[in-house]
Coordinates of N, CA and C in Angstrom, one line a residue:
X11 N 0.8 -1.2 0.0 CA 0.0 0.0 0.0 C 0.9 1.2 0.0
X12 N 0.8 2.1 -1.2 CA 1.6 3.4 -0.7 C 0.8 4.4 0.0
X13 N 1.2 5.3 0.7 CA 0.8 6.4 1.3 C 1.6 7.7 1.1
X14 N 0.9 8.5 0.3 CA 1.6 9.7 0.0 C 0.7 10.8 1.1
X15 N 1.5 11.8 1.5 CA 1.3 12.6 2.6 C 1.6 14.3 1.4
X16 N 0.7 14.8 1.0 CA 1.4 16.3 0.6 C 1.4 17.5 1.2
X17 N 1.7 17.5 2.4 CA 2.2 18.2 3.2 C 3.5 18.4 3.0
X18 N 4.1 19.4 3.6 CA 5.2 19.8 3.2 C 6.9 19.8 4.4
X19 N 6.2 18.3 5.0 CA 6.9 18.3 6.2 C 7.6 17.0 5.8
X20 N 8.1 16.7 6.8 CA 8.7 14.8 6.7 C 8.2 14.0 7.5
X21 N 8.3 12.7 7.2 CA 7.5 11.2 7.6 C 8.6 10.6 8.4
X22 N 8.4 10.6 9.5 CA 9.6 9.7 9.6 C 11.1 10.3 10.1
X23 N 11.1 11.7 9.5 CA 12.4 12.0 9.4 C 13.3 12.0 7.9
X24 N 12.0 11.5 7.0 CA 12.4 11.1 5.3 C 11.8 12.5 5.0
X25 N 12.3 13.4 4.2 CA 11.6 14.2 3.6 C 10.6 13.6 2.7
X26 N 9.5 14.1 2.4 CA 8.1 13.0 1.5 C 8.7 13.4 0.1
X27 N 9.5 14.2 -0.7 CA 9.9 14.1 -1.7 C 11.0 12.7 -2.1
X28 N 11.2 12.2 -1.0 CA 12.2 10.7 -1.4 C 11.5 9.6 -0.8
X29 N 10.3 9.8 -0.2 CA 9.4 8.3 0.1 C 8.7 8.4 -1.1
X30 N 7.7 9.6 -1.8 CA 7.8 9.4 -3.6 C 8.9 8.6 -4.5
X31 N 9.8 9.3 -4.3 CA 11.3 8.6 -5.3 C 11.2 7.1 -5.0
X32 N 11.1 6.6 -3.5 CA 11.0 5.7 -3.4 C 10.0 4.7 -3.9
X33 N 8.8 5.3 -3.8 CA 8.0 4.5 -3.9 C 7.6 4.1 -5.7
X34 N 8.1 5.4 -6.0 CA 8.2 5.5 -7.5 C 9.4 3.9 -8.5
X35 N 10.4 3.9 -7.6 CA 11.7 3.2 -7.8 C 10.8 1.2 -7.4
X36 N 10.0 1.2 -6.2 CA 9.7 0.0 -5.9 C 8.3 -0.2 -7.2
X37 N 7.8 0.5 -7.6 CA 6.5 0.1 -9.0 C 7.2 0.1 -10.3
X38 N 8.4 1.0 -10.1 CA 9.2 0.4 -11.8 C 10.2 -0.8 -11.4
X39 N 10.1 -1.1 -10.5 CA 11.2 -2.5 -10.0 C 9.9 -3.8 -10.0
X40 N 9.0 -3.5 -9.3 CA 7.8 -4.4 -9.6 C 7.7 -5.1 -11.0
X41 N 7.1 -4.0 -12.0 CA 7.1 -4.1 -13.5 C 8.4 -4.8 -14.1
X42 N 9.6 -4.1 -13.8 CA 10.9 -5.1 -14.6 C 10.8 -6.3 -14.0
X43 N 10.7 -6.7 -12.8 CA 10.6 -8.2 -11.9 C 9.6 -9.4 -13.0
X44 N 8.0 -8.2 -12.9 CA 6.9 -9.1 -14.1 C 7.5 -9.3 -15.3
X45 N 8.4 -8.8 -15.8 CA 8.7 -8.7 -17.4 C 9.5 -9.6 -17.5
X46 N 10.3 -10.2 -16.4 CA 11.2 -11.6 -16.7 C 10.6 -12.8 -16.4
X47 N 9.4 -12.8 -16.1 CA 8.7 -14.1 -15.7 C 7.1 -14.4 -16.0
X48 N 7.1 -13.2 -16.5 CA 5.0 -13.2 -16.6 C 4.9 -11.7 -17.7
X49 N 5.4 -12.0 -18.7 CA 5.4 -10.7 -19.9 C 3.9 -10.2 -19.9
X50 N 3.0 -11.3 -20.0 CA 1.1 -11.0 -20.0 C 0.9 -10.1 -18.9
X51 N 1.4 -10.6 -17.1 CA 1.0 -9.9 -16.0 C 1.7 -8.1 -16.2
X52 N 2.7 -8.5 -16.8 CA 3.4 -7.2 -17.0 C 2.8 -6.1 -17.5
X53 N 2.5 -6.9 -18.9 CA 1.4 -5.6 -19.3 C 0.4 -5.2 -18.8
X54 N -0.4 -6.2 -18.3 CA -1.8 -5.1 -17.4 C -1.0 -4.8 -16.3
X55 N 0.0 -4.9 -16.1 CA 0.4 -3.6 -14.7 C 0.8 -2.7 -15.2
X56 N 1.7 -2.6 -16.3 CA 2.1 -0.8 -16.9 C 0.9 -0.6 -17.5
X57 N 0.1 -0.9 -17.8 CA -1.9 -0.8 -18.2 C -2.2 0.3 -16.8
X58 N -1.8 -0.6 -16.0 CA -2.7 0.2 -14.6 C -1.3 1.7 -14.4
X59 N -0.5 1.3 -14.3 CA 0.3 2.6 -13.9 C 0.4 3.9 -14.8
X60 N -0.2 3.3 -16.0 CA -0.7 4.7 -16.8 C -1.6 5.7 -16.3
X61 N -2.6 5.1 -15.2 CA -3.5 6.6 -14.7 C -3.2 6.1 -13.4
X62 N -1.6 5.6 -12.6 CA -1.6 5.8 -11.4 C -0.8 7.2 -11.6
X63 N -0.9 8.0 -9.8 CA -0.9 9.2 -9.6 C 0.2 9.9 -10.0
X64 N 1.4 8.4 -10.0 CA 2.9 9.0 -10.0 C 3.2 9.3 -11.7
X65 N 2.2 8.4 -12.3 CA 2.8 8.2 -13.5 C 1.6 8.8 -14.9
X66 N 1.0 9.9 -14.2 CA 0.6 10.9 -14.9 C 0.9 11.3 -15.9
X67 N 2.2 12.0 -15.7 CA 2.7 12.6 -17.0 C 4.1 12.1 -17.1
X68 N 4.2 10.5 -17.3 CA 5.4 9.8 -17.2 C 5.4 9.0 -18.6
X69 N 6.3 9.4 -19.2 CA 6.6 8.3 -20.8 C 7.0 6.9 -20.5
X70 N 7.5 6.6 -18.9 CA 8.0 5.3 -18.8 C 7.3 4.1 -19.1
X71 N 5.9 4.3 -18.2 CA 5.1 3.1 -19.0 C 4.7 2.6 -20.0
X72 N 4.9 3.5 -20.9 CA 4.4 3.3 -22.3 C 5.4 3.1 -22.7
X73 N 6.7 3.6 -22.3 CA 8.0 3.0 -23.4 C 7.8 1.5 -22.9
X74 N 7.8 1.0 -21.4 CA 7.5 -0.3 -20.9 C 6.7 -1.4 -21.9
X75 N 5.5 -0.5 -22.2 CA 4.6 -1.0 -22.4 C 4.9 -1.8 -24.5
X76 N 5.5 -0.8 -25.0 CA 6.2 -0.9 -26.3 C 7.0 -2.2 -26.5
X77 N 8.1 -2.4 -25.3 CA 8.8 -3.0 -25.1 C 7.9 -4.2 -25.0
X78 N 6.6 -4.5 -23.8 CA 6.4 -5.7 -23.8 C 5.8 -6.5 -24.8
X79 N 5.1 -5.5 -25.9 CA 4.3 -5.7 -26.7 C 5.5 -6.1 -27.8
X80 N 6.5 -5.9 -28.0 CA 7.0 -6.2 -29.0 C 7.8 -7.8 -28.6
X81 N 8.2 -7.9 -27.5 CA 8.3 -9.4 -26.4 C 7.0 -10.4 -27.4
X82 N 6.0 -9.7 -27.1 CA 4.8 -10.5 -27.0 C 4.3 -11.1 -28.4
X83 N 5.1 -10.4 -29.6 CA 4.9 -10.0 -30.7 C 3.5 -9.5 -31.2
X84 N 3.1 -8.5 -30.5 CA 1.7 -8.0 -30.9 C 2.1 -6.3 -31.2
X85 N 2.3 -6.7 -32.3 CA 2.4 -5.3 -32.9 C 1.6 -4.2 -33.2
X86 N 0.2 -4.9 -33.4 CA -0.8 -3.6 -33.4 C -1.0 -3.4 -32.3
X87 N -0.8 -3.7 -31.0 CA -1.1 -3.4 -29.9 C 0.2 -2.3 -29.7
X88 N 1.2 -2.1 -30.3 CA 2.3 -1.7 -30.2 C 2.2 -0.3 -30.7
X89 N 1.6 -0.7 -31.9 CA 1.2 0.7 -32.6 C 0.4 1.4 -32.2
X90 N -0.6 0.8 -31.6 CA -1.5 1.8 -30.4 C -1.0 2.3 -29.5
X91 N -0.2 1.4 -29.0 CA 0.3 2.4 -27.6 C 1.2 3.6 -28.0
X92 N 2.0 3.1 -28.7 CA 2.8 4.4 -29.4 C 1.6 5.9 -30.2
X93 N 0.7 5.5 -30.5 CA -0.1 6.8 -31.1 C -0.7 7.1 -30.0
X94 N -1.2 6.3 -28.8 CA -2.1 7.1 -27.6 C -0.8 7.8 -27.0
X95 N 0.1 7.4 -27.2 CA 1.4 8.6 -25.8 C 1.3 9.8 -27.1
X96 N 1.6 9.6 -28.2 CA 1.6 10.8 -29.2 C 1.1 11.7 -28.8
X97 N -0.4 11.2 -29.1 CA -1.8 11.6 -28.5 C -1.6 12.2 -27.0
X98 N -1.1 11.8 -26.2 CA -1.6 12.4 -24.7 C -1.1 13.2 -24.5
X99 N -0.3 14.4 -24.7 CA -0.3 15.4 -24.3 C 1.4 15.4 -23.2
X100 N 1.9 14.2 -23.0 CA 3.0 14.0 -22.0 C 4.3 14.2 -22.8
X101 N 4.8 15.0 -22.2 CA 6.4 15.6 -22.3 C 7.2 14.3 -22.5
X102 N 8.0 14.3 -23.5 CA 9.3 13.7 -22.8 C 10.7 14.5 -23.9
X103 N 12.4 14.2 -23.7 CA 12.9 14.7 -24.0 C 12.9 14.3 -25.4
X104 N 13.4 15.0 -26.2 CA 14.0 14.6 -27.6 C 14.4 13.2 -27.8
X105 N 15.1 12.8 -27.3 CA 16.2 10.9 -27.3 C 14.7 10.0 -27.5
X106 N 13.9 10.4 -26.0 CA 12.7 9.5 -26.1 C 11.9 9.5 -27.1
X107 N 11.4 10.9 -27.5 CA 10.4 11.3 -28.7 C 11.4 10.4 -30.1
X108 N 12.3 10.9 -30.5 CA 13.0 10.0 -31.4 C 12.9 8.3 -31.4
X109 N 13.0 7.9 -30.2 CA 13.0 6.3 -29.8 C 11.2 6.1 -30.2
X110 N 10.5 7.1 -29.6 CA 8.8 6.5 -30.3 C 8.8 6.0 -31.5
X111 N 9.4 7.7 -32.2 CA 9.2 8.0 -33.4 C 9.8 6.7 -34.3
X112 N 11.1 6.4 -34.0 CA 11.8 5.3 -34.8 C 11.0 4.2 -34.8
X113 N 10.2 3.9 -33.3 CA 9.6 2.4 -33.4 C 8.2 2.3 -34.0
X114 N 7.9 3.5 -35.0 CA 6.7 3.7 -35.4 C 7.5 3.6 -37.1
X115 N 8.4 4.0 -37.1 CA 9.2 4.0 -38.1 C 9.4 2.4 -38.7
X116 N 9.7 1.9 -38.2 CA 9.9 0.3 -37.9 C 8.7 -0.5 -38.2
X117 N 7.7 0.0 -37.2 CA 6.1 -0.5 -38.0 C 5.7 -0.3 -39.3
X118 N 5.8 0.7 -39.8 CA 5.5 1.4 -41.0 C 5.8 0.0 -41.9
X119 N 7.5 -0.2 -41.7 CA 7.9 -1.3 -43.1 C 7.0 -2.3 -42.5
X120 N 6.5 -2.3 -41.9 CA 5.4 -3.6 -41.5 C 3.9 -3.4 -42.3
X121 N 4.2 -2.3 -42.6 CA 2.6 -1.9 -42.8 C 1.3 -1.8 -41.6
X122 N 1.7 -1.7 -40.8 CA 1.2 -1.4 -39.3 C 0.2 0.5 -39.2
X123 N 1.4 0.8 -39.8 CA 1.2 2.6 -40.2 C 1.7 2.7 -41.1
X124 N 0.7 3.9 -41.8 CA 1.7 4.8 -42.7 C 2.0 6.2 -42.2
X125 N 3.5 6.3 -43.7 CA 4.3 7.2 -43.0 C 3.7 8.8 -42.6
X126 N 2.2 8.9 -43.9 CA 1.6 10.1 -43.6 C 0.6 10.3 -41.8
X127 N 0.5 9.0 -41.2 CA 0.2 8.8 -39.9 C 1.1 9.4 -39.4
X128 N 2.0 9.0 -39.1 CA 3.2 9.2 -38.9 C 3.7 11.0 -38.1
X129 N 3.7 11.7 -39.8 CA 4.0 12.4 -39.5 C 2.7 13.4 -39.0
X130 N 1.4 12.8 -39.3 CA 0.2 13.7 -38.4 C 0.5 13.6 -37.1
X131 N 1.4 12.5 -36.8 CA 1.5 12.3 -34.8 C 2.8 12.9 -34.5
X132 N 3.5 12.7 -35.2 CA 4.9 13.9 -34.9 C 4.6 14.9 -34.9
X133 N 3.9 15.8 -36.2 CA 3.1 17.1 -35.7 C 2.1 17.5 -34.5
X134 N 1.2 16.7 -34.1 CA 0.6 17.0 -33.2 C 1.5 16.8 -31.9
X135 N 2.4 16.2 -31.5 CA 3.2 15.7 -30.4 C 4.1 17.1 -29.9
X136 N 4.7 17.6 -31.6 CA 5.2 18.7 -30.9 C 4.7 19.8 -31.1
X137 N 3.4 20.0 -31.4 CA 2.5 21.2 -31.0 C 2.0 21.1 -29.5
X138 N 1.8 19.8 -28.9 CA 0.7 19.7 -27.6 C 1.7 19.0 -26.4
X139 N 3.2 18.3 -26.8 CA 3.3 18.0 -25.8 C 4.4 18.6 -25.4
X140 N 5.5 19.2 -26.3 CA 6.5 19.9 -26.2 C 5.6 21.3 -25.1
X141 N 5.0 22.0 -25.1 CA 4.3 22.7 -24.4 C 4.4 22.4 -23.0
X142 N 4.3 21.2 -22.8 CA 4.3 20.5 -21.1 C 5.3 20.1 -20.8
X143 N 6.5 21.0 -21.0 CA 7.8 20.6 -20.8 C 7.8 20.7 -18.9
X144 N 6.8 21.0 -18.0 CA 7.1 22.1 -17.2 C 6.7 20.6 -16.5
X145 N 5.7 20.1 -16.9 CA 4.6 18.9 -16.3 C 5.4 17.5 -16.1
X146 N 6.6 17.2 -16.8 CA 7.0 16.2 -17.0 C 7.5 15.6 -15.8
X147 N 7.6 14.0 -15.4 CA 7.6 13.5 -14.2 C 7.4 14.3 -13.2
X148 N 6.1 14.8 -13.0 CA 5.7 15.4 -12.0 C 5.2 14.5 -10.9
X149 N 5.4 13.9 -9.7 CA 4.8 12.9 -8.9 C 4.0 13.1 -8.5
X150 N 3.7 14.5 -7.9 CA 2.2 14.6 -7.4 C 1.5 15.1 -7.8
X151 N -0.3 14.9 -7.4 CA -1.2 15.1 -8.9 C -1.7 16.5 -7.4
X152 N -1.5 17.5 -8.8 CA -2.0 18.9 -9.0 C -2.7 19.6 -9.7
X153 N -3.8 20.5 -9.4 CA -4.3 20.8 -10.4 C -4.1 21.2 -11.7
X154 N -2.8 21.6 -11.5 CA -2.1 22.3 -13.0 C -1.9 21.1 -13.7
X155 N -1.9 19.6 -13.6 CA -1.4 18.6 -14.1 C -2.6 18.0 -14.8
X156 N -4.0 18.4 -14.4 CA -5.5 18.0 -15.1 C -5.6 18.4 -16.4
X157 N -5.6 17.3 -16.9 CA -5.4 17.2 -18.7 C -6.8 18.1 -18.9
X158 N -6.4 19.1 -19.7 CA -7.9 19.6 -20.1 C -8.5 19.1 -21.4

């Protein structure tokens, strides 16, 4: 069970900015643990940590999620996930945005997408998410972080 406290004090004697870190560090350790033993369980857990609180405006899951699907060999499930992060509005740096972009790239010679998809979701990504440069791994949910 986690317990996040947003007060602005410490737990413990832990400042609550590193029992987050922490707790953040034990749900992406969870997920890598699922992904060597149970690739299926794996994915409905990066499934669920897409609208958990930490992982709001976090690209990790969904890079996770890319990864497991391509494990799984389910590629159109692959291509989805990669156009809903397009789609959502979540920051990430350049390297990452590239790493989407390439593995959409990759689909394409699959005929999964085309390249004019493509570049409709590259365009919209850096009109809507580059914007939320400010929002990115934010751990705690704030109003300013409510997708409009």
């Amino acid at each position: 069970m986690i317990v996040v406290c947003l007060q602005k004090e410490s737990y413990h004697g832990v400042p609550i900015d590193a029992r987050i870190e922490s707790d953040i560090y034990k749900l992406k350790d969870e997920g890598l643990q699922l992904e060597k033993t149970e690739p299926k369980k794996a994915i409905v857990y990066y499934k669920d940590l897409l609208s958990h609180e930490y992982f709001i405006n976090d690209f990790w899951p969904y890079r996770r999620l890319v990864l497991m699907y391509k494990k799984t060999k389910e590629f159109d499930k692959k291509t989805e996930i990669i156009k809903t992060f397009l789609k959502s509005g979540i920051y990430c740096n350049n390297h990452h945005y590239l790493w989407f972009r390439n593995k959409l790239r990759t689909l394409a010679e699959k005929d999964y997408i085309s390249h004019e998809e493509i570049d409709s979701l590259t365009d919209y990504f850096k009109i809507h998410s580059l914007n939320n440069k400010q929002k990115a791994n934010t751990p705690l949910p704030i109003a300013d972080r409510i997708r409009k």
